[in-house]
GROMACS .gro file of C-alpha atoms in nm:
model
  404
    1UNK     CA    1   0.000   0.000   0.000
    2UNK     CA    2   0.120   0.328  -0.093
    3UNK     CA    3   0.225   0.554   0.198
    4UNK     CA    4   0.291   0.927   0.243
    5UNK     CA    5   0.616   1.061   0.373
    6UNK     CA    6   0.721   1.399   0.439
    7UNK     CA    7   0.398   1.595   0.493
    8UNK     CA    8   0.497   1.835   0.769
    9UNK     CA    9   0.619   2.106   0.537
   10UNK     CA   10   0.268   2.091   0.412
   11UNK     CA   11   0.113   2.136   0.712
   12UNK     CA   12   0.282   2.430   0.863
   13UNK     CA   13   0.326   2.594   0.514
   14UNK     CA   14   0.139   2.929   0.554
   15UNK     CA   15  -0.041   2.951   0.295
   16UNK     CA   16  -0.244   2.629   0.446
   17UNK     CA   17  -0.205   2.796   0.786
   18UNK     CA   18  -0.416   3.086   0.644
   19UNK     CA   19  -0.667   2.850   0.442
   20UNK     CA   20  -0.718   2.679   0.786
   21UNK     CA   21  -0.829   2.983   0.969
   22UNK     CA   22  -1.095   3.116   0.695
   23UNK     CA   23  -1.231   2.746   0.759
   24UNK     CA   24  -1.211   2.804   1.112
   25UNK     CA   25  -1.361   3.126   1.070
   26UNK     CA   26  -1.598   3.043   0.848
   27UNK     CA   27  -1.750   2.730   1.113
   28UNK     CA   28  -1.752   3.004   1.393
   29UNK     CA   29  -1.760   2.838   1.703
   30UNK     CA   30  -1.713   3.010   2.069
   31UNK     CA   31  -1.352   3.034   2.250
   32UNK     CA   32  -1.172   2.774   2.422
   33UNK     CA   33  -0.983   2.769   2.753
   34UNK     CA   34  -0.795   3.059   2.640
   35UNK     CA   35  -1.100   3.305   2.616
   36UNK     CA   36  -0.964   3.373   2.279
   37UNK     CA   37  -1.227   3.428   2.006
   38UNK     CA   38  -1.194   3.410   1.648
   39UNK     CA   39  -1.284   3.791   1.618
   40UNK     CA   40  -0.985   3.849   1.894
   41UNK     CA   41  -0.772   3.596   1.731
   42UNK     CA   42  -0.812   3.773   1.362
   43UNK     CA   43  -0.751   4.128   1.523
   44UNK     CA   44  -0.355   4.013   1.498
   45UNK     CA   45  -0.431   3.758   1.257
   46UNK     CA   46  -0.038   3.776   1.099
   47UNK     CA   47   0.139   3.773   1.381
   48UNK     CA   48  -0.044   3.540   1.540
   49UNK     CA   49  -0.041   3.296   1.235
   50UNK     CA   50   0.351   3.347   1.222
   51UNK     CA   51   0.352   3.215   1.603
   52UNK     CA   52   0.166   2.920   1.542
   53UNK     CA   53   0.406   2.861   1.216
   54UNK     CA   54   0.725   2.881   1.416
   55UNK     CA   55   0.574   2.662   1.681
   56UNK     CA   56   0.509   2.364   1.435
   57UNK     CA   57   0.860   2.438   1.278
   58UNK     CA   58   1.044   2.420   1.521
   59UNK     CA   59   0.828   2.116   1.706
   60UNK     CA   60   0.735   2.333   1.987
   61UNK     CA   61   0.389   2.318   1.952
   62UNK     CA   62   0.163   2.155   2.212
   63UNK     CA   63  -0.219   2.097   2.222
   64UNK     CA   64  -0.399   2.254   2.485
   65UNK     CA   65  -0.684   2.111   2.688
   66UNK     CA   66  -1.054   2.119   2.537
   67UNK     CA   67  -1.295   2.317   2.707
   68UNK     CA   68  -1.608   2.042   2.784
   69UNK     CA   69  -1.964   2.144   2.796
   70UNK     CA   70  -2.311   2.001   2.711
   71UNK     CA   71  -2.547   2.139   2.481
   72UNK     CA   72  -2.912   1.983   2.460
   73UNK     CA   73  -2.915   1.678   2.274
   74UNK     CA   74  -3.382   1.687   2.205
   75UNK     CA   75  -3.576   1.803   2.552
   76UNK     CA   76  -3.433   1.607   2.790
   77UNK     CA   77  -3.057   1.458   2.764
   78UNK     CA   78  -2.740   1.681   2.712
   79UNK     CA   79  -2.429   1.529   2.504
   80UNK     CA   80  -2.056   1.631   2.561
   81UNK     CA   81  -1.874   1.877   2.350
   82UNK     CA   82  -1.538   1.953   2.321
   83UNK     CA   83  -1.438   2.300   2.252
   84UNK     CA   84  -1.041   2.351   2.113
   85UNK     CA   85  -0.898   2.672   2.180
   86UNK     CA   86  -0.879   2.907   1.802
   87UNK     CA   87  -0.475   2.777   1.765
   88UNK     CA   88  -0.612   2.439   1.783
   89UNK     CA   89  -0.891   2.454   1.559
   90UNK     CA   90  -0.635   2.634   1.317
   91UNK     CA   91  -0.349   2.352   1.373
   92UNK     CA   92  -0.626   2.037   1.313
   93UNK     CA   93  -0.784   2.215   1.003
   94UNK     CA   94  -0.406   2.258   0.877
   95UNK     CA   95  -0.324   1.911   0.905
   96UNK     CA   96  -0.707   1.807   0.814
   97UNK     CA   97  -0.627   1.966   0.472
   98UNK     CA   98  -0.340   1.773   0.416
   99UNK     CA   99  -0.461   1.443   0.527
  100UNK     CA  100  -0.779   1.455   0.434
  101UNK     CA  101  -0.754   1.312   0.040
  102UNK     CA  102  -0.540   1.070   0.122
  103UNK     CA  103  -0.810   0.891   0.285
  104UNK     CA  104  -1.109   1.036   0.104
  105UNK     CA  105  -1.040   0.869  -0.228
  106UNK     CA  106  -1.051   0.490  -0.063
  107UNK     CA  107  -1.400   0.584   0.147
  108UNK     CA  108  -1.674   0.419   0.096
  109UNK     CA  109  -1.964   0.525  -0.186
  110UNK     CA  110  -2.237   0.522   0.100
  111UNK     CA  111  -2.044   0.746   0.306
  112UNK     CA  112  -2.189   1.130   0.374
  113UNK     CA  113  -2.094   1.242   0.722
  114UNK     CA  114  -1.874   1.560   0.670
  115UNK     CA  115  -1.742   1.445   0.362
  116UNK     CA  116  -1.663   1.699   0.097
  117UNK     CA  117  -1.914   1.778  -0.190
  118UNK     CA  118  -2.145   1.525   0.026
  119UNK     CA  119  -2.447   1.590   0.243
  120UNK     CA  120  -2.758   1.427   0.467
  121UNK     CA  121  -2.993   1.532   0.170
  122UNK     CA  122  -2.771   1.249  -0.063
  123UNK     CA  123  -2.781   1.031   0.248
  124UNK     CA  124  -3.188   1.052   0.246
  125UNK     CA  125  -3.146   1.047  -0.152
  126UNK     CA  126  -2.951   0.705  -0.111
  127UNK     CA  127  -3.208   0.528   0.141
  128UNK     CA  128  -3.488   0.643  -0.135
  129UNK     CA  129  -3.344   0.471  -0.375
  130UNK     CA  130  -3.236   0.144  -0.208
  131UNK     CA  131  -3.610   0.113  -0.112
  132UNK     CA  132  -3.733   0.154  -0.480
  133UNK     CA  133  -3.519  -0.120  -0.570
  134UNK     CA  134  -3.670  -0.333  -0.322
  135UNK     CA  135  -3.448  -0.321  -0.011
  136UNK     CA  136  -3.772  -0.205   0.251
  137UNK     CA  137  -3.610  -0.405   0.606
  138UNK     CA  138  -3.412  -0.200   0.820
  139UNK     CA  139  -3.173  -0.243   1.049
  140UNK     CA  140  -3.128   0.094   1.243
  141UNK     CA  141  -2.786   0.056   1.389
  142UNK     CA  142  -2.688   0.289   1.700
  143UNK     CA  143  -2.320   0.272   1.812
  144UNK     CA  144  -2.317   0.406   2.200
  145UNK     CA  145  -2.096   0.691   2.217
  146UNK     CA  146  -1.948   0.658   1.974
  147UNK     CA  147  -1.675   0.935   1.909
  148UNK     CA  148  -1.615   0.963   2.326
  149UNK     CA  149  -1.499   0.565   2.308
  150UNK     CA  150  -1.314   0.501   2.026
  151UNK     CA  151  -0.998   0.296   2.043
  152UNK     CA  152  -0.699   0.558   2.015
  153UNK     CA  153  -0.467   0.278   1.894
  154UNK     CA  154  -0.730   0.201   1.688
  155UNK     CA  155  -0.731   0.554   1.495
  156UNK     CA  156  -0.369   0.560   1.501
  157UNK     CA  157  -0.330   0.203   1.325
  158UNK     CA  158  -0.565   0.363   1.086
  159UNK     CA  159  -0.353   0.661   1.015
  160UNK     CA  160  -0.047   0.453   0.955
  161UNK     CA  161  -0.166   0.259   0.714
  162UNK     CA  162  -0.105   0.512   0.453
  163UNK     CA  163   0.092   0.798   0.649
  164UNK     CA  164   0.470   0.754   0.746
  165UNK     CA  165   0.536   1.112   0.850
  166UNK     CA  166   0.582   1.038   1.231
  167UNK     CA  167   0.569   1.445   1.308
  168UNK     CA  168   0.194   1.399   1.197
  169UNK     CA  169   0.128   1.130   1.360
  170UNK     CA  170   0.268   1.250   1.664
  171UNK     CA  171   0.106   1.581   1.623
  172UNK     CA  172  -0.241   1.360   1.600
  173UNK     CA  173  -0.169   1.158   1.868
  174UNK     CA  174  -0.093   1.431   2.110
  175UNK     CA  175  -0.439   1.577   2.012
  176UNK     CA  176  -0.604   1.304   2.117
  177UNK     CA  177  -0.444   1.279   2.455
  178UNK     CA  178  -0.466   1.644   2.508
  179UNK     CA  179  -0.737   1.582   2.779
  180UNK     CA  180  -1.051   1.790   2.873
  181UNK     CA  181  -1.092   2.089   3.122
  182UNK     CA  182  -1.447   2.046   3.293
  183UNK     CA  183  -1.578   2.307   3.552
  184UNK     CA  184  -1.198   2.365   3.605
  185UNK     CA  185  -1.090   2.007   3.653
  186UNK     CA  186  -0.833   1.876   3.407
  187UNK     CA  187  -0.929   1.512   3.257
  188UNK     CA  188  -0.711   1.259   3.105
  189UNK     CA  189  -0.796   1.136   2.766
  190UNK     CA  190  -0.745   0.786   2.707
  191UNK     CA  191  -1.001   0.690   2.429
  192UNK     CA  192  -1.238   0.868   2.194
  193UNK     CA  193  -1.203   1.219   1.973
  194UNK     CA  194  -1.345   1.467   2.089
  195UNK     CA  195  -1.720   1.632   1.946
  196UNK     CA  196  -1.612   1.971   1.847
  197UNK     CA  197  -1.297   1.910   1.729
  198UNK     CA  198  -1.219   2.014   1.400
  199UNK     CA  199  -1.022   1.681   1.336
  200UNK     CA  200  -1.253   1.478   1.513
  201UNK     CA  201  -1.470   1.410   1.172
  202UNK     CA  202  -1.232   1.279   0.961
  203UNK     CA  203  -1.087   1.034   1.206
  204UNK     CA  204  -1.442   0.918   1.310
  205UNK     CA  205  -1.495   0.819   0.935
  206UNK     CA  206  -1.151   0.619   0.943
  207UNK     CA  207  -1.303   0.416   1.217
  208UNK     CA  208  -1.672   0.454   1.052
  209UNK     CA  209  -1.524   0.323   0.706
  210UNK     CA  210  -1.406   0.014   0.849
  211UNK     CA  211  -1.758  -0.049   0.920
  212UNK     CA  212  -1.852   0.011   0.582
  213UNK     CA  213  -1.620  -0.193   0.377
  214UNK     CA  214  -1.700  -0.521   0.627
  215UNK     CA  215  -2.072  -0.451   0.497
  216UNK     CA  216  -1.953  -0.432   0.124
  217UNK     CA  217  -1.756  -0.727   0.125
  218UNK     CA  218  -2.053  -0.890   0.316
  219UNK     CA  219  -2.265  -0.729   0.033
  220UNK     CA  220  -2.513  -0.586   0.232
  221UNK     CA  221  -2.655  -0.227   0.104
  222UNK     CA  222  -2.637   0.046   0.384
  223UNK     CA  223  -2.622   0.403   0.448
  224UNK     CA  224  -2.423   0.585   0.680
  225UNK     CA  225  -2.371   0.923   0.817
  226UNK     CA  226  -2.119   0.977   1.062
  227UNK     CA  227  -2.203   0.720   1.364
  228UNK     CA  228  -2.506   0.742   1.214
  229UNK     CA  229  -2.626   0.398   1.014
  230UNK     CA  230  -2.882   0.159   0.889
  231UNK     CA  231  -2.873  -0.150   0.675
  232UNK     CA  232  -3.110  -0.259   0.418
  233UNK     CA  233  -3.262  -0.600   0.304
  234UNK     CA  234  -3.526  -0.706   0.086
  235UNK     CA  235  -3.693  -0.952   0.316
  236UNK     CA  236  -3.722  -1.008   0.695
  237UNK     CA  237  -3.537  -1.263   0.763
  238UNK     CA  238  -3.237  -1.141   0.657
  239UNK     CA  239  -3.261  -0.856   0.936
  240UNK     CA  240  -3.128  -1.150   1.239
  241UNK     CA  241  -2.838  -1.200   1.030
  242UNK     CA  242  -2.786  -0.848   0.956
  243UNK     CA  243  -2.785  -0.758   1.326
  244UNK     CA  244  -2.554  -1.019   1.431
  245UNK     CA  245  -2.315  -0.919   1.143
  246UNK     CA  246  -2.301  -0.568   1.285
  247UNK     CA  247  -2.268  -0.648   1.613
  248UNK     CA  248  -1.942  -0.847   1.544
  249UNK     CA  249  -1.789  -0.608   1.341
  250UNK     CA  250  -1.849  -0.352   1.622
  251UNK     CA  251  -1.829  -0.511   1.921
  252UNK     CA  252  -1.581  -0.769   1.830
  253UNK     CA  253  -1.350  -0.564   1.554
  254UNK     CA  254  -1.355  -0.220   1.679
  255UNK     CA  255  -1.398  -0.306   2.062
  256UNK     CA  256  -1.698  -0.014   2.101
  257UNK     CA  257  -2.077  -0.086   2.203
  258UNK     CA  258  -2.406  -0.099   2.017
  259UNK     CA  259  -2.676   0.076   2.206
  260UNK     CA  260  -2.950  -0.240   2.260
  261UNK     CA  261  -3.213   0.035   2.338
  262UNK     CA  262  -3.141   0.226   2.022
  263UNK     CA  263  -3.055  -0.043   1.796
  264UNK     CA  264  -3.408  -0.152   1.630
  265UNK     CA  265  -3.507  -0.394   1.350
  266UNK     CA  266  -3.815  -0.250   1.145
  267UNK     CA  267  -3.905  -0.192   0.786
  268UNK     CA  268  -4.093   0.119   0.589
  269UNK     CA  269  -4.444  -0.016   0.718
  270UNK     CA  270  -4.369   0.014   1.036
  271UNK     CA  271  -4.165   0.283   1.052
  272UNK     CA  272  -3.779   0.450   1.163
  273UNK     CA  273  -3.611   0.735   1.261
  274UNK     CA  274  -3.283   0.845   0.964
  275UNK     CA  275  -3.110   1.209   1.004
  276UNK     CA  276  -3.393   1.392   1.131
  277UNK     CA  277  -3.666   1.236   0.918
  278UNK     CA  278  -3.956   1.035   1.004
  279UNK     CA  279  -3.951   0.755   0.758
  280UNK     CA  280  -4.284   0.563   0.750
  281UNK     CA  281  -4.440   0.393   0.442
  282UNK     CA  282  -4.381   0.633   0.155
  283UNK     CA  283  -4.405   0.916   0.329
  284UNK     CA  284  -4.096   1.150   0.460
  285UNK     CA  285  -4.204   1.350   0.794
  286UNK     CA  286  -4.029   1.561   1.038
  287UNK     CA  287  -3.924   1.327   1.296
  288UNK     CA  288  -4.061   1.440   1.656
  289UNK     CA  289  -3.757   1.507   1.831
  290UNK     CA  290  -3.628   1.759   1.577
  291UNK     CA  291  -3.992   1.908   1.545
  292UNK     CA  292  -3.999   1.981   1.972
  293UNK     CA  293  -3.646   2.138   1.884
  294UNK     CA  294  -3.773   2.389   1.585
  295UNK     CA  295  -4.028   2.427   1.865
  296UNK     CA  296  -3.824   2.485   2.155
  297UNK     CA  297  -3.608   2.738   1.946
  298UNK     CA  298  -3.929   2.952   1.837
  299UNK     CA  299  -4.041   2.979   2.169
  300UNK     CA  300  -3.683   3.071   2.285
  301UNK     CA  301  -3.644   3.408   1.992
  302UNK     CA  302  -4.045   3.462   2.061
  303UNK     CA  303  -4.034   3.475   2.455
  304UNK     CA  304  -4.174   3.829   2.551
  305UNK     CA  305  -3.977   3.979   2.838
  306UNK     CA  306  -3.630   4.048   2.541
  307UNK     CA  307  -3.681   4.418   2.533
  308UNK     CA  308  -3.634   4.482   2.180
  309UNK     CA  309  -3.916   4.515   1.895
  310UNK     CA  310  -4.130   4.259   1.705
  311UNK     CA  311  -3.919   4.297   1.385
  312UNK     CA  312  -3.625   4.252   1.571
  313UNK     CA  313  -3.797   3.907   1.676
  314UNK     CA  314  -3.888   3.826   1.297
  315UNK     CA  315  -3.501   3.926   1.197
  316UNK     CA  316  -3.398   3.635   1.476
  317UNK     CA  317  -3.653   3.361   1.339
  318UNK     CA  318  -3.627   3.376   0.979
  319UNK     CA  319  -3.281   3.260   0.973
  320UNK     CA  320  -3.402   2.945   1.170
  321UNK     CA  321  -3.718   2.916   0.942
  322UNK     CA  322  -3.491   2.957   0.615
  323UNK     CA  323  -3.254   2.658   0.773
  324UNK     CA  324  -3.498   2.431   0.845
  325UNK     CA  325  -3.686   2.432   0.535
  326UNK     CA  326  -3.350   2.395   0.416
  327UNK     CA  327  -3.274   2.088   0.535
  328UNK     CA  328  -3.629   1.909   0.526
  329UNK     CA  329  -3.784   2.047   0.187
  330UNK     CA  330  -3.729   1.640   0.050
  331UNK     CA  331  -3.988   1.527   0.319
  332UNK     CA  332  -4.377   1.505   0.283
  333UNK     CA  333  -4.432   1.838   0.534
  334UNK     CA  334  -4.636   2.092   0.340
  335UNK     CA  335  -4.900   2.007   0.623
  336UNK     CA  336  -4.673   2.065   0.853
  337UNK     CA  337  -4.512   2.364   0.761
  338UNK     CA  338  -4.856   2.538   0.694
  339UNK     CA  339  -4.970   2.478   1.110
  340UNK     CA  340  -4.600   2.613   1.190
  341UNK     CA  341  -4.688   2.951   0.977
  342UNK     CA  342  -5.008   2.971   1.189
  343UNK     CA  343  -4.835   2.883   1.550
  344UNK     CA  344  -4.545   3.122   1.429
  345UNK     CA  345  -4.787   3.412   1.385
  346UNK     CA  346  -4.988   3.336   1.720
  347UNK     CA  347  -4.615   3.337   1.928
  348UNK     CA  348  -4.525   3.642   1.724
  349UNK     CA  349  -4.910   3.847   1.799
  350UNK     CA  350  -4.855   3.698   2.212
  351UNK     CA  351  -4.523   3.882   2.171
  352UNK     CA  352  -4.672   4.198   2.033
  353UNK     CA  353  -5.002   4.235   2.263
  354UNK     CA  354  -4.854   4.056   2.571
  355UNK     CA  355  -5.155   3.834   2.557
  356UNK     CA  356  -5.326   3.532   2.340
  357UNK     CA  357  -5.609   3.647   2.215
  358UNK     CA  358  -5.859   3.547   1.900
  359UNK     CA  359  -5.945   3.903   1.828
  360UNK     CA  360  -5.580   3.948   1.797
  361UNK     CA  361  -5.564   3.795   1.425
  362UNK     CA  362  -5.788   4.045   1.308
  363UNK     CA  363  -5.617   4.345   1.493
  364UNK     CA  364  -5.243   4.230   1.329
  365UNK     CA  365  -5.343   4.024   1.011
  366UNK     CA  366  -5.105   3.809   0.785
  367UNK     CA  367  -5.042   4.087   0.566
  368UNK     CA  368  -4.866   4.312   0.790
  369UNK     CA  369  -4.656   3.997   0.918
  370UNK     CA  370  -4.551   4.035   0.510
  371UNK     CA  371  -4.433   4.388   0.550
  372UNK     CA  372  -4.227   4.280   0.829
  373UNK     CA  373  -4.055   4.055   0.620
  374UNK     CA  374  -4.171   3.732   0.807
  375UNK     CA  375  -4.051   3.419   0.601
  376UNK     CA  376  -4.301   3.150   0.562
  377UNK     CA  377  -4.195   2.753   0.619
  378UNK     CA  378  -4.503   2.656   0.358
  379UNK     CA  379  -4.414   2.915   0.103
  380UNK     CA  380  -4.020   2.859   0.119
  381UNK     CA  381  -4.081   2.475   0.126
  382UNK     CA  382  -4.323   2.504  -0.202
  383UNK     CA  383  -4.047   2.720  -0.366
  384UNK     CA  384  -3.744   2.441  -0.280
  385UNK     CA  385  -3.996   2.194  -0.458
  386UNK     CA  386  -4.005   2.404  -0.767
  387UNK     CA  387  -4.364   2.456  -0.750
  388UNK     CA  388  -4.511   2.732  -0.967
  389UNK     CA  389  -4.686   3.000  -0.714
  390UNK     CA  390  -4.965   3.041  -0.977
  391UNK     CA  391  -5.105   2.735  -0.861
  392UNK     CA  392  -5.141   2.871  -0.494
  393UNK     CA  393  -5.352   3.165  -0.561
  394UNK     CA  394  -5.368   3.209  -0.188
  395UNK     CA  395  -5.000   3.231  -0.190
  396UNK     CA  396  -4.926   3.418  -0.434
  397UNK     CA  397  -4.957   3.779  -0.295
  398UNK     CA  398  -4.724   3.636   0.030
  399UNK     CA  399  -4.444   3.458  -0.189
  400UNK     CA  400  -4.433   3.788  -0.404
  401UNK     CA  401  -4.333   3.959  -0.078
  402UNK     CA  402  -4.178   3.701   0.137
  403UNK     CA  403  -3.885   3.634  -0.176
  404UNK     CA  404  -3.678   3.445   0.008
   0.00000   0.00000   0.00000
């Protein structure tokens, strides 16, 4: 097998130092243990980009801690992330960009988790057509914890297998083992990669990919996304088979756990849960956990007691409206998206009159919600779908206005 040598230069060149931060830059992302943010970081940006090129130069360069904390994972669990400081998003992205198609060539075709030029929507695209070609049993597959348990030897026997540049693979390694700062109590890091880190993708789809080419050789049909997978067969019985397959490969190859609670045989009658969607028959719904958090986000931009004005409200929520149609205009939700409009509006007139009230829709009607600029989920969706306004009469005069 063909193996790279001599990629530090590379790495610490600066024009992929710079390229690194505008990626960085361009994720966002809040500062680290440092308290450095990307707007303070920028505010020197070549000086400080010179001191993080010496550093790797001259191998002085060392990882700091992440900075844990949980962020709501649906209404009622949290899940761990790890926040780098800005030099250590910049120094992973560097090296990301280096390693990154040496691996991505060899990945598998049913592969979309943070891949380049791939995305959930050709994930969703994938599972559609598997079904029309007869593959409608499913084996939803949940690995538990995935990127907090992985194997580091693991990941590093994975790098080696095509990288021979030991300064990289130190400089990985050392990553890895940088450890994790939690309400100011440092924690050694003996397994898993980090959630947050910019890295962190591309080595969970080294592990992820051995996963995938045990199912091709196996010649099952799948579809994964990140730790996210299911597996397809045409008839039931199969599914047993499937599942024990899996399990193996998992539990037995990779030494991590599936989740037994999470981990579900089923088929398109009965139902499953893939990226957000709601997959059940031939229909493509919102699933209800990422429904109660559009929900919980609207009622967090709409609560009253903000002190600023209602179109300072609408200027918050259309961004979240626009991403969400976004994301789910390939599912069967025009239903859906037209009771949002009308549970949008009543949040937005409780904001405006303090109150719920019915006489309330007459006193601020749909049209001035228009002149406000508020997007509409229905009208947006209908647009994504190509759909020709004309045939909405009732739309029309709102899609004309809305525009976006």
């Amino acid at each position: 097998m063909l193996k790279y040598h001599s990629l530090r230069d590379k790495v610490f060149r600066l024009e992929n130092l710079y390229s690194a931060f505008r990626h960085v830059k361009k994720n966002k992302g809040k500062a680290g243990l440092d308290r450095v943010s990307i707007k303070q970081f920028e505010a020197d940006l070549d000086t400080n980009i010179l001191h993080i090129h010496k550093e790797l130069k001259t191998d002085i360069y060392k990882p700091s801690p992440v900075l844990r904390v949980y962020i709501p994972k649906g209404r009622h669990e949290k899940r761990p992330l790890g926040i780098p400081i800005v030099k250590d998003r910049i120094v992973q992205q560097a090296i990301r960009q280096v390693i990154e198609p040496i691996f991505e060539k060899d990945f598998s075709d049913n592969s979309f988790g943070f891949r380049p030029n791939r995305c959930c929507h050709d994930a969703i695209k994938r599972v559609e057509q598997y079904k029309q070609e007869g593959y409608r049993y499913i084996l939803d597959a949940d690995i538990k914890a995935f990127y907090d348990t992985i194997p580091h030897k693991l990941i590093m026997k994975r790098l080696c297998e095509k990288i021979a540049d030991g300064w990289v693979l130190t400089s990985i390694e050392n990553m890895l083992k940088a450890g994790v700062m939690e309400d100011g109590v440092y924690h050694q890091t003996t397994e898993g990669t980090p959630q947050g880190g910019v890295i962190s993708p591309l080595l969970a789809n080294l592990i992820g990919d051995i996963i995938d080419k045990e199912l091709e050789k196996a010649g099952y049909k799948f579809v994964r996304y990140a730790d996210d997978f299911i597996v397809m067969t045409k008839t039931k019985e199969e599914l047993p088979a499937a599942l024990t397959f899996v399990k193996e490969v998992i539990e037995g190859k990779l030494g991590l756990k599936l989740s037994e609670d999470k981990t579900k045989l089923t088929n398109f009658k009965g139902g499953f849960k893939f990226l957000g969607y709601n997959f059940i028959n031939k229909y493509k719904g919102i699933s209800a956990k990422s429904l109660d958090k559009l929900k919980d986000t609207v009622r967090r931009i709409t609560r009253r007691t903000q002190g600023v004005n209602l179109k300072s409200v609408i200027d918050n929520l259309n961004p979240v409206i626009r991403g969400h149609v976004n994301y789910f205009w390939l599912g069967n939700v025009q239903k859906v998206y037209r009771k949002l409009d009308r549970w949008v509006r009543m949040r937005l007139r409780c904001f405006k009159f303090s109150r719920k009230w019915k006489t309330d829709n007459r006193r601020f009607p749909i049209h001035r919600f228009d002149k406000l600029g508020l997007c509409s989920f229905e009208v947006l969706f209908l647009k994504k779908k190509g759909v020709n306004m004309i045939d909405f009469p009732f739309l029309c005069y709102r899609a004309t206005l809305w525009g976006r």
